[in-house]
Amino acid sequence: DADVTQTPRNRITKTGKRIMLECSQTKGHDRMYWYRQDPGLGLQLIYYSFDVKDINKGEISDGYSVSRQAQAKFSLSLESAIPNQTALYFCATSGRTAGTDTQYFGPGTRLTVL
Amino acid sequence: SQQGEEDPQALSIQEGENATMNCSYKTSINNLQWYRQNSGRGLVHLILIRSNEREKHSGRLRVTLDTSKKSSSLLITASRAADTASYFCATDAGGGSYIPTFGRGTSLIVHP
């Protein structure tokens, strides 16, 4: 089984709808991240969490919120989806080893907002 | 804002040739990592090089780091069609946060 899973894998929704993307991991990592990927723009960090009680905004957090329900679960919500939030969304985890963070990515959720 | 920037944006080669892609960054780093992304899939970690290292190897991959020029290169030797993917560098700018910042990637196509 995959170490980092994301649900759903694909979602089409309409403007104004509330959407939740879920991420679960079995790697036992404390750190979890949500990224957005648009063509030609690489990965942009939305939110990150270093443990259950620690949640931080990334560079593009406006319009998004997160919930860290447990060490293994980190959800991303779009309260009122808009078309320019159409993108590929990735969850990632990492564990601190010798002062570095190697990230392990989920398979992604392709979100289309009409 | 993106710390690392890959160059070229796109690279097309024949199977068996070597592929070289570069990453430049702006501020001092603790380490630099390279990741691969097959089309529409999650990124996969390839190799990490620390700021006090100059070169690392992993199979057909060779990574160099020049901190004086704030640049790194990834060399894939004897490329295969299966190497077709996008390659990203990620820099950890230090300061204790260890949040990697990704570049925009190099799209590599290896023709059989």
Coordinates of C-alpha atoms in Angstrom, one line a residue, chain A:
Chain A
D1 CA 0.0 0.0 0.0
A2 CA 1.1 3.6 -0.7
D3 CA 2.7 5.4 2.2
V4 CA 0.9 8.7 1.4
T5 CA -2.6 8.6 0.1
Q6 CA -4.9 11.3 -1.2
T7 CA -8.6 11.3 -1.7
P8 CA -10.3 12.1 -4.0
R9 CA -7.9 11.6 -7.0
N10 CA -10.0 13.7 -9.3
R11 CA -12.8 16.2 -8.5
I12 CA -14.9 18.5 -10.6
T13 CA -16.9 21.1 -8.8
K14 CA -18.7 24.4 -9.3
T15 CA -17.8 27.9 -8.2
G16 CA -18.8 28.6 -4.6
K17 CA -18.8 25.0 -3.5
R18 CA -16.9 23.8 -0.4
I19 CA -14.4 21.2 -1.1
M20 CA -12.2 19.0 1.2
L21 CA -9.2 17.2 0.1
E22 CA -7.9 14.5 2.4
C23 CA -4.4 13.1 3.0
S24 CA -3.3 10.2 5.1
Q25 CA 0.1 8.7 5.7
T26 CA 1.5 5.6 7.2
K27 CA 5.2 6.7 7.4
G28 CA 4.9 7.9 11.0
H29 CA 6.1 11.4 10.1
D30 CA 5.3 14.4 12.1
R31 CA 5.5 16.9 9.3
M32 CA 2.8 17.3 6.6
Y33 CA 2.4 19.7 3.8
W34 CA -0.1 20.8 1.1
Y35 CA 1.2 22.0 -2.2
R36 CA -0.5 23.3 -5.4
Q37 CA 1.0 22.8 -8.8
D38 CA 0.0 24.8 -11.8
P39 CA 1.6 24.3 -15.3
G40 CA 4.9 26.1 -15.5
L41 CA 4.9 27.3 -12.0
G42 CA 6.3 24.4 -10.1
L43 CA 5.1 23.7 -6.6
Q44 CA 3.7 26.4 -4.3
L45 CA 3.3 25.7 -0.6
I46 CA -0.2 26.3 0.8
Y47 CA 0.0 25.1 4.4
Y48 CA 2.3 23.0 6.5
S49 CA 2.1 21.4 9.9
F50 CA 5.1 20.2 12.0
D51 CA 2.8 18.4 14.5
V52 CA -0.8 18.1 15.4
K53 CA -0.8 21.4 17.3
D54 CA 1.4 23.3 14.9
I55 CA -0.1 24.7 11.6
N56 CA 1.5 27.3 9.5
K57 CA 0.6 29.3 6.4
G58 CA 2.6 28.9 3.3
E59 CA 3.1 31.3 0.4
I60 CA -0.4 31.0 -1.0
S61 CA -2.8 30.2 1.9
D62 CA -5.6 32.7 0.9
G63 CA -8.8 30.9 0.1
Y64 CA -7.6 27.7 1.8
S65 CA -7.8 26.2 5.3
V66 CA -6.5 23.1 6.8
S67 CA -7.1 20.7 9.7
R68 CA -4.7 18.3 11.2
Q69 CA -7.0 15.7 12.7
A70 CA -4.2 13.3 13.8
Q71 CA -0.5 12.8 13.2
A72 CA -1.4 10.7 10.1
K73 CA -4.2 12.9 8.7
F74 CA -4.0 16.4 7.2
S75 CA -7.0 17.9 5.3
L76 CA -7.2 20.9 2.9
S77 CA -10.4 22.8 2.5
L78 CA -11.5 25.3 -0.1
E79 CA -14.4 27.1 1.6
S80 CA -15.7 28.6 -1.6
A81 CA -14.0 27.3 -4.6
I82 CA -13.2 29.6 -7.5
P83 CA -12.0 28.7 -11.1
N84 CA -8.4 29.9 -10.5
Q85 CA -8.1 27.2 -7.8
T86 CA -8.2 24.7 -10.6
A87 CA -4.9 22.9 -10.2
L88 CA -3.1 19.7 -9.1
Y89 CA -2.8 19.4 -5.3
F90 CA -0.2 17.4 -3.6
C91 CA 0.1 16.3 0.0
A92 CA 3.6 15.5 1.3
T93 CA 5.2 14.3 4.5
S94 CA 8.7 14.4 5.9
G95 CA 10.6 13.3 9.0
R96 CA 13.6 15.1 10.4
T97 CA 16.8 13.1 9.8
A98 CA 20.1 14.7 10.6
G99 CA 18.7 18.1 10.2
T100 CA 17.2 17.7 6.7
D101 CA 13.8 17.0 5.4
T102 CA 13.2 14.7 2.5
Q103 CA 9.6 14.9 1.3
Y104 CA 7.4 12.0 0.3
F105 CA 4.5 12.9 -1.9
G106 CA 1.1 11.5 -2.4
P107 CA -0.3 10.8 -5.9
G108 CA -2.1 14.1 -6.2
T109 CA -5.7 15.4 -6.5
R110 CA -6.7 17.0 -9.8
L111 CA -9.3 19.6 -9.0
T112 CA -11.3 21.4 -11.6
V113 CA -13.5 24.3 -10.6
L114 CA -16.1 25.3 -13.2

